[in-house]
Amino acid sequence: MKYLMLIYGNEQVWNSVDAEEFAKLVADVDAFNADLRESGELVDSQGLVSRPRSVRVVGDAPVVTDGPYLEAKEYVGSYFVVDVDSEERAMEIARSYPALRYSRGLGGGLEVWPLMRHGGDDL
């Protein structure tokens, strides 16, 4: 089963991390991704550029606007997709994500979304 891990950021958290600590975090995340890649569980991992767009229907036409779209201190900053044997393994991976230790109750975190299988057979 594949799971999408949405990683949320918080400007307050990232502004509180000094350059040396941030470099360590990047190295820890790189090692985390390398371990998952080596195990064959990592499908994809990407950071997101902070220039998203929103497409919503207004009246009868789709309208494109700039983001952010929700009033929130947190934003989706990156994601990764894993392909694992169980939800328990997906949660184990999510709990071990290195950047979680930087939130310290200030927001940020990670959401785990099961992905539908092809053909809509998601259970």
PDB file of C-alpha atoms in Angstrom:
ATOM      1  CA  MET A   1       0.000   0.000   0.000  1.00  0.00           C
ATOM      2  CA  LYS A   2       1.268   3.455  -0.833  1.00  0.00           C
ATOM      3  CA  TYR A   3       1.032   6.361   1.594  1.00  0.00           C
ATOM      4  CA  LEU A   4       1.500  10.069   0.963  1.00  0.00           C
ATOM      5  CA  MET A   5       3.266  11.862   3.800  1.00  0.00           C
ATOM      6  CA  LEU A   6       2.486  15.594   3.736  1.00  0.00           C
ATOM      7  CA  ILE A   7       5.047  17.534   5.732  1.00  0.00           C
ATOM      8  CA  TYR A   8       3.784  20.763   7.251  1.00  0.00           C
ATOM      9  CA  GLY A   9       6.036  23.671   8.082  1.00  0.00           C
ATOM     10  CA  ASN A  10       5.673  26.669  10.307  1.00  0.00           C
ATOM     11  CA  GLU A  11       7.605  29.916   9.773  1.00  0.00           C
ATOM     12  CA  GLN A  12       8.008  30.387  13.538  1.00  0.00           C
ATOM     13  CA  VAL A  13       9.690  26.985  13.807  1.00  0.00           C
ATOM     14  CA  TRP A  14      12.003  27.418  10.816  1.00  0.00           C
ATOM     15  CA  ASN A  15      12.969  30.972  11.794  1.00  0.00           C
ATOM     16  CA  SER A  16      14.023  29.668  15.214  1.00  0.00           C
ATOM     17  CA  VAL A  17      16.517  27.156  13.753  1.00  0.00           C
ATOM     18  CA  ASP A  18      20.070  28.468  13.311  1.00  0.00           C
ATOM     19  CA  ALA A  19      22.101  27.670  10.186  1.00  0.00           C
ATOM     20  CA  GLU A  20      24.151  24.893  11.818  1.00  0.00           C
ATOM     21  CA  GLU A  21      21.064  23.189  13.248  1.00  0.00           C
ATOM     22  CA  PHE A  22      19.270  23.544   9.896  1.00  0.00           C
ATOM     23  CA  ALA A  23      22.229  21.913   8.087  1.00  0.00           C
ATOM     24  CA  LYS A  24      22.044  19.011  10.560  1.00  0.00           C
ATOM     25  CA  LEU A  25      18.297  18.677   9.943  1.00  0.00           C
ATOM     26  CA  VAL A  26      18.854  18.555   6.171  1.00  0.00           C
ATOM     27  CA  ALA A  27      21.540  15.889   6.647  1.00  0.00           C
ATOM     28  CA  ASP A  28      19.218  13.886   8.931  1.00  0.00           C
ATOM     29  CA  VAL A  29      16.370  14.061   6.399  1.00  0.00           C
ATOM     30  CA  ASP A  30      18.745  13.075   3.589  1.00  0.00           C
ATOM     31  CA  ALA A  31      19.880  10.044   5.629  1.00  0.00           C
ATOM     32  CA  PHE A  32      16.236   9.185   6.452  1.00  0.00           C
ATOM     33  CA  ASN A  33      15.381   9.292   2.720  1.00  0.00           C
ATOM     34  CA  ALA A  34      18.486   7.248   1.824  1.00  0.00           C
ATOM     35  CA  ASP A  35      17.495   4.540   4.319  1.00  0.00           C
ATOM     36  CA  LEU A  36      13.966   4.362   2.871  1.00  0.00           C
ATOM     37  CA  ARG A  37      15.341   4.354  -0.675  1.00  0.00           C
ATOM     38  CA  GLU A  38      17.723   1.510   0.218  1.00  0.00           C
ATOM     39  CA  SER A  39      14.877  -0.511   1.776  1.00  0.00           C
ATOM     40  CA  GLY A  40      12.839  -0.034  -1.406  1.00  0.00           C
ATOM     41  CA  GLU A  41      10.048   1.758   0.486  1.00  0.00           C
ATOM     42  CA  LEU A  42      10.619   5.309  -0.801  1.00  0.00           C
ATOM     43  CA  VAL A  43       8.655   6.014  -3.982  1.00  0.00           C
ATOM     44  CA  ASP A  44       9.214   9.780  -4.214  1.00  0.00           C
ATOM     45  CA  SER A  45      10.296  12.727  -2.076  1.00  0.00           C
ATOM     46  CA  GLN A  46      10.117  16.397  -3.085  1.00  0.00           C
ATOM     47  CA  GLY A  47      10.191  19.816  -1.502  1.00  0.00           C
ATOM     48  CA  LEU A  48       7.582  22.266  -2.712  1.00  0.00           C
ATOM     49  CA  VAL A  49       8.335  25.715  -4.090  1.00  0.00           C
ATOM     50  CA  SER A  50       6.274  28.361  -2.313  1.00  0.00           C
ATOM     51  CA  ARG A  51       4.433  29.587  -5.369  1.00  0.00           C
ATOM     52  CA  PRO A  52       1.311  27.431  -5.434  1.00  0.00           C
ATOM     53  CA  ARG A  53      -1.880  28.204  -7.319  1.00  0.00           C
ATOM     54  CA  SER A  54      -5.470  27.399  -6.523  1.00  0.00           C
ATOM     55  CA  VAL A  55      -8.027  26.485  -9.158  1.00  0.00           C
ATOM     56  CA  ARG A  56     -11.641  26.742  -8.044  1.00  0.00           C
ATOM     57  CA  VAL A  57     -14.892  27.067  -9.897  1.00  0.00           C
ATOM     58  CA  VAL A  58     -16.465  30.501  -9.526  1.00  0.00           C
ATOM     59  CA  GLY A  59     -19.827  30.706 -11.214  1.00  0.00           C
ATOM     60  CA  ASP A  60     -19.379  28.409 -14.188  1.00  0.00           C
ATOM     61  CA  ALA A  61     -15.684  28.919 -14.836  1.00  0.00           C
ATOM     62  CA  PRO A  62     -12.464  27.694 -13.218  1.00  0.00           C
ATOM     63  CA  VAL A  63     -10.539  30.611 -11.723  1.00  0.00           C
ATOM     64  CA  VAL A  64      -6.820  30.488 -10.914  1.00  0.00           C
ATOM     65  CA  THR A  65      -5.567  32.469  -7.920  1.00  0.00           C
ATOM     66  CA  ASP A  66      -2.361  32.722  -5.929  1.00  0.00           C
ATOM     67  CA  GLY A  67      -2.049  31.017  -2.550  1.00  0.00           C
ATOM     68  CA  PRO A  68      -2.016  30.541   0.324  1.00  0.00           C
ATOM     69  CA  TYR A  69      -5.585  29.373   0.357  1.00  0.00           C
ATOM     70  CA  LEU A  70      -6.306  28.681   3.984  1.00  0.00           C
ATOM     71  CA  GLU A  71      -5.674  31.006   6.900  1.00  0.00           C
ATOM     72  CA  ALA A  72      -3.120  29.008   8.824  1.00  0.00           C
ATOM     73  CA  LYS A  73       0.332  29.297  10.306  1.00  0.00           C
ATOM     74  CA  GLU A  74       1.238  25.923   8.815  1.00  0.00           C
ATOM     75  CA  TYR A  75       1.794  25.156   5.152  1.00  0.00           C
ATOM     76  CA  VAL A  76       2.691  22.072   3.127  1.00  0.00           C
ATOM     77  CA  GLY A  77       6.425  22.350   2.548  1.00  0.00           C
ATOM     78  CA  SER A  78       7.257  18.941   1.114  1.00  0.00           C
ATOM     79  CA  TYR A  79       6.037  15.414   0.746  1.00  0.00           C
ATOM     80  CA  PHE A  80       7.198  11.878   0.331  1.00  0.00           C
ATOM     81  CA  VAL A  81       5.476   8.700  -0.786  1.00  0.00           C
ATOM     82  CA  VAL A  82       6.250   5.273   0.620  1.00  0.00           C
ATOM     83  CA  ASP A  83       5.145   1.843  -0.498  1.00  0.00           C
ATOM     84  CA  VAL A  84       4.942  -0.408   2.555  1.00  0.00           C
ATOM     85  CA  ASP A  85       3.336  -3.667   3.656  1.00  0.00           C
ATOM     86  CA  SER A  86       1.132  -2.192   6.378  1.00  0.00           C
ATOM     87  CA  GLU A  87      -0.335   0.933   7.903  1.00  0.00           C
ATOM     88  CA  GLU A  88       1.709   0.166  11.014  1.00  0.00           C
ATOM     89  CA  ARG A  89       4.914   0.462   8.976  1.00  0.00           C
ATOM     90  CA  ALA A  90       3.702   3.724   7.428  1.00  0.00           C
ATOM     91  CA  MET A  91       3.060   5.124  10.910  1.00  0.00           C
ATOM     92  CA  GLU A  92       6.459   3.917  12.124  1.00  0.00           C
ATOM     93  CA  ILE A  93       8.089   5.798   9.247  1.00  0.00           C
ATOM     94  CA  ALA A  94       5.989   8.905   9.939  1.00  0.00           C
ATOM     95  CA  ARG A  95       6.892   8.909  13.647  1.00  0.00           C
ATOM     96  CA  SER A  96      10.596   8.637  12.791  1.00  0.00           C
ATOM     97  CA  TYR A  97      10.652  11.628  10.419  1.00  0.00           C
ATOM     98  CA  PRO A  98      13.627  13.723  11.657  1.00  0.00           C
ATOM     99  CA  ALA A  99      12.048  17.191  11.335  1.00  0.00           C
ATOM    100  CA  LEU A 100       9.286  16.357  13.824  1.00  0.00           C
ATOM    101  CA  ARG A 101      11.634  17.066  16.716  1.00  0.00           C
ATOM    102  CA  TYR A 102      11.852  20.713  15.607  1.00  0.00           C
ATOM    103  CA  SER A 103       8.149  21.446  16.032  1.00  0.00           C
ATOM    104  CA  ARG A 104       8.318  21.445  19.840  1.00  0.00           C
ATOM    105  CA  GLY A 105       4.600  22.083  20.099  1.00  0.00           C
ATOM    106  CA  LEU A 106       4.832  25.102  17.791  1.00  0.00           C
ATOM    107  CA  GLY A 107       2.999  23.526  14.886  1.00  0.00           C
ATOM    108  CA  GLY A 108       4.163  21.702  11.849  1.00  0.00           C
ATOM    109  CA  GLY A 109       4.003  17.970  11.599  1.00  0.00           C
ATOM    110  CA  LEU A 110       3.147  15.292   9.147  1.00  0.00           C
ATOM    111  CA  GLU A 111      -0.098  13.860   7.741  1.00  0.00           C
ATOM    112  CA  VAL A 112      -0.323  10.288   6.483  1.00  0.00           C
ATOM    113  CA  TRP A 113      -2.720   9.682   3.575  1.00  0.00           C
ATOM    114  CA  PRO A 114      -3.334   6.214   2.113  1.00  0.00           C
ATOM    115  CA  LEU A 115      -3.311   6.463  -1.678  1.00  0.00           C
ATOM    116  CA  MET A 116      -5.945   4.801  -3.827  1.00  0.00           C
ATOM    117  CA  ARG A 117      -4.797   1.878  -5.854  1.00  0.00           C
ATOM    118  CA  HIS A 118      -5.324   2.016  -9.589  1.00  0.00           C
ATOM    119  CA  GLY A 119      -8.922   1.330 -10.465  1.00  0.00           C
ATOM    120  CA  GLY A 120     -10.210   2.825  -7.191  1.00  0.00           C
ATOM    121  CA  ASP A 121      -9.615  -0.378  -5.191  1.00  0.00           C
ATOM    122  CA  ASP A 122      -8.268   1.381  -2.114  1.00  0.00           C
ATOM    123  CA  LEU A 123      -9.230  -1.099   0.594  1.00  0.00           C
TER     124      LEU A 123
END
